Amino acid sequence: MSLINGPNFKQVEDITRRFESSYFDGSIDYKGSIYHVMQGQIVRFGSDFVLHHRDYSDAAIPKAIDAVYLQFESGFKSIGADKPTLSDYNSGSLWRIRLDGMRDPIYFQVNRFLVSYSDRLNVNKSITAASVIVTHDDGYSRTNGSGMSVVPTDP
């Protein structure tokens, strides 16, 4: 699934992860099965994993740059750097700007803002996603791997 701007990763994943029919335990290099019931019927989803990719528009990136610049304005001034632009972001110039006391280049700060940013405060609840219940997984990871389970264990 690809998005431009839109809801953030967590908002999307809260819906899409219900439709994954597999899990992966990297400690034993094992892909296991997840089983579901939807509206009272046993179902098998064809997608092992639901992947998302999010791009950012030329309108969203300057907002992130503005927020980062506002937060670290004194740091930019102390190294004699101007406020970055959309062109700086797109050209990769932000990889070269490191503020005093910061390990990562400013590009990471801008991306952190973009990743957490959502263009909507509330995401409508999906009736379809709400009707999907994970009943169990194959249990192999719990007995032979890292002990992971996709089944919620909330008390």
Backbone as a printed PyTorch tensor [residue, N CA C, xyz], in Angstrom:
tensor([[[  0.8380,  -1.1490,   0.0000],
         [  0.0000,   0.0000,   0.0000],
         [  0.8980,   1.2310,   0.0000]],

        [[  0.6040,   2.1870,  -0.8590],
         [  1.3680,   3.4260,  -0.9320],
         [  0.4730,   4.6080,  -0.6080]],

        [[  1.0390,   5.5510,   0.1210],
         [  0.3170,   6.7610,   0.5050],
         [  1.1650,   7.9790,   0.1950]],

        [[  0.5180,   9.1020,  -0.0150],
         [  1.2020,  10.3930,  -0.0350],
         [  0.5950,  11.1780,   1.1090]],

        [[  1.4560,  11.5930,   2.0610],
         [  1.0130,  12.2390,   3.2940],
         [  0.0530,  11.2910,   4.0050]],

        [[ -1.1760,  11.6880,   4.2420],
         [ -2.1640,  10.7970,   4.8320],
         [ -1.9020,  10.4750,   6.2850]],

        [[ -2.5290,   9.4060,   6.7660],
         [ -2.3410,   9.0010,   8.1540],
         [ -0.9170,   8.4870,   8.3720]],

        [[ -0.4700,   8.5320,   9.6320],
         [  0.8830,   8.0550,   9.9150],
         [  0.9120,   6.5250,   9.9830]],

        [[  2.1140,   5.9890,  10.1230],
         [  2.3220,   4.5420,  10.0780],
         [  1.4610,   3.8160,  11.1080]],

        [[  1.4410,   4.3110,  12.3340],
         [  0.6760,   3.6320,  13.3830],
         [ -0.8100,   3.6040,  13.0490]],

        [[ -1.3300,   4.7150,  12.5330],
         [ -2.7490,   4.7590,  12.1860],
         [ -3.0840,   3.7550,  11.0830]],

        [[ -2.1820,   3.5870,  10.1290],
         [ -2.4040,   2.6340,   9.0400],
         [ -2.2360,   1.2040,   9.5450]],

        [[ -1.1680,   0.9710,  10.3100],
         [ -0.8850,  -0.3810,  10.7820],
         [ -1.9770,  -0.9150,  11.7090]],

        [[ -2.6040,  -0.0450,  12.4850],
         [ -3.6840,  -0.4950,  13.3680],
         [ -4.7950,  -1.1950,  12.5920]],

        [[ -4.9690,  -0.8260,  11.3310],
         [ -5.9920,  -1.4630,  10.4930],
         [ -5.4010,  -2.6190,   9.6920]],

        [[ -4.2850,  -2.3800,   9.0040],
         [ -3.7860,  -3.3700,   8.0460],
         [ -3.2210,  -4.6270,   8.6850]],

        [[ -2.6570,  -4.5320,   9.8840],
         [ -2.0390,  -5.7330,  10.4740],
         [ -3.0530,  -6.8370,  10.7310]],

        [[ -4.3150,  -6.4950,  10.8400],
         [ -5.3580,  -7.5120,  11.0470],
         [ -5.4980,  -8.4430,   9.8470]],

        [[ -5.0280,  -7.9990,   8.6830],
         [ -5.2170,  -8.7710,   7.4550],
         [ -3.9760,  -9.5770,   7.0630]],

        [[ -2.9720,  -9.6170,   7.9310],
         [ -1.7730, -10.4070,   7.6480],
         [ -2.0260, -11.8570,   8.0240]],

        [[ -1.6030, -12.7660,   7.1590],
         [ -1.8440, -14.1840,   7.4350],
         [ -0.5820, -14.9130,   7.8870]],

        [[  0.5050, -14.1580,   8.1230],
         [  1.7600, -14.7780,   8.5630],
         [  2.4540, -13.9010,   9.5940]],

        [[  3.3700, -14.5130,  10.3100],
         [  4.2880, -13.7770,  11.1800],
         [  5.6790, -14.3210,  10.9000]],

        [[  6.7120, -13.5920,  11.3050],
         [  8.0750, -14.0440,  11.0640],
         [  8.8530, -14.0140,  12.3640]],

        [[  9.5050, -15.1130,  12.6970],
         [ 10.3870, -15.2110,  13.8560],
         [ 11.8130, -15.2880,  13.3290]],

        [[ 12.5170, -14.1750,  13.3890],
         [ 13.8760, -14.1030,  12.8640],
         [ 14.8780, -14.9300,  13.6460]],

        [[ 14.5670, -15.2670,  14.9070],
         [ 15.5270, -16.0380,  15.7010],
         [ 15.6840, -17.4600,  15.1780]],

        [[ 14.6640, -17.9560,  14.4680],
         [ 14.7600, -19.3030,  13.8930],
         [ 14.4770, -19.2920,  12.3920]],

        [[ 14.4280, -18.0920,  11.8020],
         [ 14.1800, -17.9360,  10.3670],
         [ 12.9330, -18.7140,   9.9480]],

        [[ 11.8300, -18.4070,  10.6270],
         [ 10.5970, -19.1630,  10.4270],
         [  9.4280, -18.2250,  10.1390]],

        [[  8.6540, -18.5570,   9.1110],
         [  7.4220, -17.8390,   8.8070],
         [  6.2620, -18.7340,   9.2070]],

        [[  5.4770, -18.2740,  10.1840],
         [  4.3560, -19.0630,  10.6700],
         [  3.0230, -18.5220,  10.2040]],

        [[  1.9850, -19.2660,  10.4680],
         [  0.6370, -18.9210,  10.0110],
         [ -0.1900, -18.2860,  11.1200]],

        [[ -1.0700, -17.3720,  10.6970],
         [ -2.0280, -16.7230,  11.5880],
         [ -3.4240, -17.0970,  11.0920]],

        [[ -4.3090, -17.3980,  12.0210],
         [ -5.6630, -17.8200,  11.6700],
         [ -6.6810, -16.7860,  12.1570]],

        [[ -7.7170, -16.5700,  11.3370],
         [ -8.6900, -15.5140,  11.5950],
         [-10.1250, -16.0060,  11.4810]],

        [[-10.9950, -15.2420,  12.1280],
         [-12.4350, -15.3530,  11.9510],
         [-12.9050, -13.9570,  11.5720]],

        [[-13.7770, -13.9000,  10.5580],
         [-14.3250, -12.6100,  10.1300],
         [-15.8390, -12.7450,  10.0590]],

        [[-16.5170, -11.9360,  10.8300],
         [-17.9770, -11.9730,  10.8950],
         [-18.4820, -13.3910,  11.1640]],

        [[-17.7770, -14.0840,  12.0730],
         [-18.1910, -15.4200,  12.4790],
         [-17.7500, -16.5530,  11.5720]],

        [[-17.0830, -16.2560,  10.4600],
         [-16.6520, -17.2810,   9.5090],
         [-15.1260, -17.4190,   9.5380]],

        [[-14.6290, -18.6430,   9.4440],
         [-13.1890, -18.8580,   9.3350],
         [-12.7430, -18.3410,   7.9710]],

        [[-11.7040, -17.5130,   7.9660],
         [-11.1820, -16.9590,   6.7140],
         [ -9.6770, -17.1700,   6.6550]],

        [[ -9.1550, -17.1540,   5.4460],
         [ -7.7020, -17.2440,   5.2190],
         [ -7.3430, -16.1070,   4.2790]],

        [[ -6.5370, -15.1660,   4.7700],
         [ -6.1190, -14.0410,   3.9370],
         [ -4.9360, -14.4560,   3.0780]],

        [[ -4.9060, -13.9920,   1.8520],
         [ -3.8580, -14.3740,   0.9150],
         [ -2.5520, -13.6310,   1.1020]],

        [[ -2.5720, -12.5090,   1.7930],
         [ -1.3460, -11.7240,   1.9730],
         [ -0.6290, -12.1740,   3.2320]],

        [[  0.5980, -12.6620,   3.0550],
         [  1.3770, -13.0090,   4.2370],
         [  1.6080, -11.7700,   5.0880]],

        [[  2.0110, -10.6840,   4.4360],
         [  2.3050,  -9.4340,   5.1270],
         [  1.7110,  -8.2860,   4.3230]],

        [[  1.2710,  -7.2460,   5.0030],
         [  0.7670,  -6.0480,   4.3410],
         [  1.8090,  -4.9580,   4.5610]],

        [[  2.4380,  -4.5350,   3.4780],
         [  3.5060,  -3.5400,   3.5660],
         [  2.9750,  -2.1760,   3.1660]],

        [[  3.5160,  -1.1390,   3.7960],
         [  3.1050,   0.2150,   3.4580],
         [  4.3310,   1.0390,   3.1040]],

        [[  4.1180,   1.9810,   2.2230],
         [  5.1510,   2.9490,   1.8570],
         [  4.4880,   4.3150,   1.8140]],

        [[  5.1200,   5.2780,   2.4480],
         [  4.5330,   6.6140,   2.5140],
         [  5.5090,   7.6260,   1.9410]],

        [[  5.0590,   8.3770,   0.9610],
         [  5.8230,   9.4960,   0.4100],
         [  5.2510,  10.7870,   0.9660]],

        [[  6.0160,  11.8580,   0.8060],
         [  5.6020,  13.1490,   1.3380],
         [  5.5510,  14.1670,   0.2180]],

        [[  4.5060,  14.9730,   0.2250],
         [  4.3140,  15.9780,  -0.8210],
         [  5.2460,  17.1660,  -0.5900]],

        [[  5.3740,  17.9730,  -1.6390],
         [  6.1830,  19.1880,  -1.5340],
         [  5.5320,  20.2130,  -0.6130]],

        [[  4.3090,  19.9910,  -0.2010],
         [  3.6560,  20.8690,   0.7780],
         [  3.9460,  20.4030,   2.2080]],

        [[  4.0850,  19.0980,   2.4180],
         [  4.3050,  18.5600,   3.7640],
         [  5.7480,  18.7440,   4.2300]],

        [[  6.6990,  18.6030,   3.3320],
         [  8.1160,  18.6590,   3.7180],
         [  8.4910,  20.0150,   4.3140]],

        [[  8.1050,  21.1500,   3.7110],
         [  8.4430,  22.4380,   4.3400],
         [  7.8420,  22.6100,   5.7350]],

        [[  6.6800,  22.0230,   5.9930],
         [  6.0960,  22.0910,   7.3360],
         [  7.0050,  21.3790,   8.3350]],

        [[  7.5470,  20.2420,   7.9260],
         [  8.4670,  19.5040,   8.7940],
         [  9.7520,  20.2960,   9.0000]],

        [[ 10.2580,  20.8890,   7.9400],
         [ 11.4750,  21.7070,   8.0460],
         [ 11.2290,  22.8770,   8.9920]],

        [[ 10.0810,  23.5420,   8.8580],
         [  9.7450,  24.6700,   9.7400],
         [  9.7220,  24.2350,  11.2030]],

        [[  9.1000,  23.0880,  11.4800],
         [  9.0050,  22.5960,  12.8580],
         [ 10.3860,  22.2840,  13.4290]],

        [[ 11.2320,  21.6490,  12.6270],
         [ 12.5770,  21.3010,  13.0890],
         [ 13.4150,  22.5630,  13.2760]],

        [[ 13.3060,  23.4990,  12.3460],
         [ 14.0680,  24.7430,  12.4630],
         [ 13.6400,  25.5140,  13.7120]],

        [[ 12.3560,  25.5800,  13.9680],
         [ 11.8530,  26.2770,  15.1490],
         [ 12.3960,  25.6330,  16.4240]],

        [[ 12.4370,  24.3160,  16.4500],
         [ 12.9240,  23.5950,  17.6280],
         [ 14.4260,  23.7830,  17.8390]],

        [[ 15.1870,  23.8490,  16.7520],
         [ 16.6510,  23.8990,  16.8530],
         [ 17.2400,  25.1900,  16.2760]],

        [[ 16.4700,  26.2640,  16.2600],
         [ 16.9170,  27.5040,  15.6210],
         [ 18.2600,  27.9930,  16.1600]],

        [[ 18.4460,  27.9510,  17.4680],
         [ 19.7190,  28.4190,  18.0330],
         [ 20.8780,  27.5360,  17.5740]],

        [[ 20.6260,  26.2500,  17.3980],
         [ 21.6630,  25.3440,  16.9000],
         [ 22.0600,  25.6620,  15.4730]],

        [[ 21.0810,  25.9960,  14.6290],
         [ 21.3810,  26.3950,  13.2500],
         [ 22.2170,  27.6680,  13.2490]],

        [[ 21.8000,  28.6370,  14.0780],
         [ 22.5130,  29.9160,  14.1140],
         [ 23.9300,  29.7470,  14.6420]],

        [[ 24.1170,  28.8600,  15.6230],
         [ 25.4510,  28.6830,  16.2130],
         [ 26.4620,  28.1010,  15.2290]],

        [[ 25.9870,  27.3830,  14.2140],
         [ 26.9260,  26.8550,  13.2110],
         [ 26.8860,  27.6740,  11.9220]],

        [[ 26.1040,  28.7520,  11.9370],
         [ 26.0300,  29.6270,  10.7660],
         [ 25.2400,  29.0520,   9.6080]],

        [[ 24.2910,  28.1750,   9.9050],
         [ 23.4890,  27.5480,   8.8440],
         [ 22.1600,  28.2800,   8.6920]],

        [[ 21.7620,  28.4900,   7.4560],
         [ 20.4610,  29.0830,   7.1710],
         [ 19.3700,  28.0390,   7.3790]],

        [[ 18.1330,  28.5340,   7.4320],
         [ 16.9950,  27.6220,   7.5120],
         [ 16.9530,  26.7950,   6.2330]],

        [[ 16.8740,  25.4690,   6.3540],
         [ 16.8330,  24.6140,   5.1600],
         [ 15.5770,  24.8660,   4.3240]],

        [[ 15.6610,  24.4640,   3.0690],
         [ 14.5490,  24.6230,   2.1310],
         [ 14.1240,  23.2560,   1.6000]],

        [[ 13.0220,  23.2550,   0.8780],
         [ 12.5620,  22.0400,   0.2040],
         [ 13.6360,  21.5380,  -0.7530]],

        [[ 14.2650,  22.4530,  -1.4440],
         [ 15.3380,  22.0870,  -2.3780],
         [ 16.4970,  21.4050,  -1.6410]],

        [[ 16.8400,  21.9120,  -0.4560],
         [ 17.9030,  21.2840,   0.3490],
         [ 17.5190,  19.8520,   0.7220]],

        [[ 16.2650,  19.6640,   1.0950],
         [ 15.7870,  18.3290,   1.4660],
         [ 15.8630,  17.3920,   0.2630]],

        [[ 15.3140,  17.8410,  -0.8650],
         [ 15.2600,  16.9890,  -2.0590],
         [ 16.6370,  16.6770,  -2.6300]],

        [[ 17.5820,  17.5810,  -2.4650],
         [ 18.9250,  17.3650,  -3.0210],
         [ 19.8190,  16.5370,  -2.1000]],

        [[ 19.3650,  16.3150,  -0.8670],
         [ 20.1780,  15.5550,   0.0800],
         [ 21.1150,  16.4130,   0.9050]],

        [[ 21.0250,  17.7220,   0.7600],
         [ 21.9200,  18.6240,   1.5000],
         [ 21.7590,  18.5080,   3.0130]],

        [[ 20.5960,  18.1010,   3.4740],
         [ 20.3730,  18.0210,   4.9210],
         [ 21.1850,  16.9010,   5.5710]],

        [[ 21.7050,  15.9990,   4.7640],
         [ 22.5950,  14.9570,   5.2970],
         [ 23.9040,  15.5620,   5.8000]],

        [[ 24.2670,  16.7390,   5.2780],
         [ 25.5480,  17.3530,   5.6460],
         [ 25.4360,  18.3200,   6.8170]],

        [[ 24.2310,  18.6100,   7.2820],
         [ 24.0740,  19.5600,   8.3850],
         [ 23.9570,  18.7890,   9.6940]],

        [[ 24.9460,  18.9970,  10.5510],
         [ 24.9220,  18.4140,  11.8960],
         [ 25.0370,  19.5590,  12.8910]],

        [[ 24.0900,  19.6270,  13.7880],
         [ 24.1190,  20.6650,  14.8050],
         [ 24.9990,  20.2070,  15.9560]],

        [[ 25.5900,  21.1730,  16.6460],
         [ 26.4510,  20.8540,  17.7850],
         [ 25.6920,  20.0100,  18.8010]],

        [[ 26.3240,  18.9350,  19.2510],
         [ 25.7290,  18.0590,  20.2490],
         [ 24.7670,  17.0240,  19.6890]],

        [[ 24.5690,  17.0250,  18.3770],
         [ 23.6630,  16.0430,  17.7700],
         [ 24.4680,  15.0450,  16.9530]],

        [[ 24.1960,  13.7860,  17.1670],
         [ 24.9140,  12.7380,  16.4490],
         [ 24.4410,  12.6160,  15.0060]],

        [[ 23.1290,  12.6900,  14.8080],
         [ 22.5520,  12.4790,  13.4810],
         [ 22.4400,  13.7850,  12.7050]],

        [[ 22.4970,  13.7050,  11.3870],
         [ 22.2820,  14.9110,  10.5730],
         [ 20.8340,  15.3940,  10.7020]],

        [[ 20.6070,  16.6360,  10.3660],
         [ 19.2900,  17.2540,  10.5150],
         [ 18.2380,  16.5560,   9.6530]],

        [[ 18.6710,  15.8690,   8.6040],
         [ 17.7540,  15.0950,   7.7590],
         [ 16.9130,  14.1360,   8.6020]],

        [[ 17.5460,  13.5070,   9.6000],
         [ 16.8260,  12.5650,  10.4560],
         [ 15.7450,  13.2560,  11.2730]],

        [[ 16.0420,  14.4670,  11.7530],
         [ 15.0330,  15.2000,  12.5270],
         [ 13.8140,  15.5230,  11.6670]],

        [[ 14.0650,  15.9400,  10.4260],
         [ 12.9620,  16.2520,   9.5130],
         [ 12.1550,  14.9860,   9.2380]],

        [[ 12.8330,  13.8810,   8.9920],
         [ 12.1170,  12.6240,   8.7210],
         [ 11.3520,  12.1230,   9.9350]],

        [[ 11.9040,  12.2930,  11.1400],
         [ 11.1680,  11.8910,  12.3440],
         [  9.8450,  12.6390,  12.4350]],

        [[  9.9010,  13.9240,  12.1130],
         [  8.6690,  14.7100,  12.1290],
         [  7.6930,  14.1820,  11.0860]],

        [[  8.1870,  13.9420,   9.8700],
         [  7.3150,  13.4700,   8.7910],
         [  6.6790,  12.1210,   9.1230]],

        [[  7.4510,  11.2170,   9.6980],
         [  6.9530,   9.8810,  10.0220],
         [  5.8250,   9.9530,  11.0500]],

        [[  5.9590,  10.8370,  12.0260],
         [  4.9360,  10.9160,  13.0720],
         [  3.7530,  11.7870,  12.6690]],

        [[  3.9350,  12.6400,  11.6770],
         [  2.8890,  13.5700,  11.2560],
         [  1.7350,  12.8310,  10.5800]],

        [[  0.5300,  13.2600,  10.8950],
         [ -0.6650,  12.7300,  10.2400],
         [ -1.5000,  13.9030,   9.7650]],

        [[ -2.1060,  13.7650,   8.6030],
         [ -2.9430,  14.8520,   8.1100],
         [ -4.3680,  14.7510,   8.6450]],

        [[ -4.5830,  13.8390,   9.5680],
         [ -5.9100,  13.7210,  10.1800],
         [ -5.7680,  13.4280,  11.6660]],

        [[ -6.5780,  14.0970,  12.4510],
         [ -6.5250,  13.8980,  13.8980],
         [ -7.1480,  12.5750,  14.2970]],

        [[ -8.2370,  12.2500,  13.6640],
         [ -8.9390,  11.0080,  13.9770],
         [ -9.0840,  10.1730,  12.7140]],

        [[ -8.8400,   8.9000,  12.8680],
         [ -9.0340,   7.9730,  11.7600],
         [-10.3380,   7.2400,  12.0300]],

        [[-11.2040,   7.2220,  11.0480],
         [-12.4700,   6.5110,  11.2090],
         [-12.2080,   5.0330,  11.4530]],

        [[-12.9550,   4.4610,  12.3540],
         [-12.8300,   3.0350,  12.6330],
         [-13.3330,   2.2430,  11.4290]],

        [[-12.5760,   1.2290,  11.0640],
         [-12.9590,   0.3800,   9.9450],
         [-13.8880,  -0.7250,  10.4430]],

        [[-15.0900,  -0.7460,   9.9260],
         [-16.0470,  -1.7930,  10.3040],
         [-15.5210,  -3.1580,   9.8590]],

        [[-14.9140,  -3.1980,   8.6810],
         [-14.3680,  -4.4580,   8.1660],
         [-13.2350,  -4.9490,   9.0520]],

        [[-12.2720,  -4.0590,   9.3640],
         [-11.1430,  -4.4620,  10.2060],
         [-11.6170,  -4.8860,  11.5920]],

        [[-12.6150,  -4.2130,  12.1070],
         [-13.1290,  -4.5590,  13.4350],
         [-13.7880,  -5.9370,  13.4530]],

        [[-14.2330,  -6.4090,  12.2970],
         [-14.8920,  -7.7200,  12.2470],
         [-13.8960,  -8.8710,  12.1330]],

        [[-12.6000,  -8.5510,  11.9950],
         [-11.5550,  -9.5740,  11.8720],
         [-10.9700,  -9.8490,  13.2540]],

        [[-10.9780, -11.1120,  13.6410],
         [-10.4310, -11.5180,  14.9330],
         [ -9.3480, -12.5580,  14.6880]],

        [[ -8.1740, -12.3280,  15.2870],
         [ -7.1110, -13.3340,  15.2410],
         [ -7.4700, -14.3840,  16.2810]],

        [[ -7.6650, -15.6140,  15.8320],
         [ -8.0380, -16.6800,  16.7680],
         [ -6.8140, -17.3750,  17.3570]],

        [[ -5.8080, -17.6160,  16.5150],
         [ -4.5940, -18.2710,  16.9920],
         [ -3.5310, -18.2250,  15.9010]],

        [[ -2.3170, -18.5890,  16.2940],
         [ -1.2700, -18.8010,  15.2990],
         [ -0.8520, -20.2650,  15.3940]],

        [[  0.1340, -20.6600,  14.5970],
         [  0.5100, -22.0790,  14.5750],
         [  1.2740, -22.5280,  15.8150]],

        [[  1.6930, -21.5850,  16.6690],
         [  2.3380, -21.9360,  17.9310],
         [  3.7860, -22.3660,  17.8450]],

        [[  4.3330, -22.4720,  16.6380],
         [  5.6860, -23.0000,  16.4820],
         [  6.7320, -22.1030,  17.1420]],

        [[  6.5900, -20.8030,  17.0080],
         [  7.5650, -19.8900,  17.5890],
         [  7.5820, -19.9750,  19.1120]],

        [[  6.4210, -20.1630,  19.7130],
         [  6.3570, -20.2550,  21.1750],
         [  7.1050, -21.4750,  21.6910]],

        [[  7.0610, -22.5680,  20.9580],
         [  7.6900, -23.7980,  21.4460],
         [  9.1100, -23.9980,  20.9430]],

        [[  9.4520, -23.4120,  19.7960],
         [ 10.7580, -23.6880,  19.1930],
         [ 11.5860, -22.4430,  18.8760]],

        [[ 11.0410, -21.2740,  19.0770],
         [ 11.7420, -20.0530,  18.6800],
         [ 11.8600, -19.0620,  19.8140]],

        [[ 11.5950, -17.8040,  19.4860],
         [ 11.7720, -16.7250,  20.4500],
         [ 10.6300, -16.6350,  21.4490]],

        [[  9.5970, -17.4260,  21.2540],
         [  8.4640, -17.4060,  22.1680],
         [  7.3880, -16.4140,  21.7830]],

        [[  7.4960, -15.8530,  20.5770],
         [  6.5230, -14.8450,  20.1570],
         [  5.1780, -15.4650,  19.8290]],

        [[  4.1570, -14.6260,  19.9610],
         [  2.8030, -15.0280,  19.5920],
         [  2.0910, -13.8130,  19.0290]],

        [[  1.3000, -14.0030,  17.9980],
         [  0.5330, -12.8950,  17.4320],
         [ -0.8140, -12.7480,  18.1220]],

        [[ -1.1600, -13.6950,  18.9580],
         [ -2.4360, -13.6440,  19.6500],
         [ -2.3070, -12.6740,  20.8190]],

        [[ -3.2040, -11.6940,  20.9040],
         [ -3.1440, -10.7550,  22.0280],
         [ -3.2520, -11.4980,  23.3540]],

        [[ -2.4230, -11.1080,  24.3010],
         [ -2.4260, -11.7620,  25.6090],
         [ -2.8620, -10.8030,  26.7040]],

        [[ -3.6530,  -9.7940,  26.3540],
         [ -4.1310,  -8.8410,  27.3540],
         [ -4.9780,  -9.5650,  28.3890]],

        [[ -4.7750,  -9.2290,  29.6650],
         [ -5.5620,  -9.9060,  30.7220],
         [ -7.0150,  -9.5140,  30.6860]]])
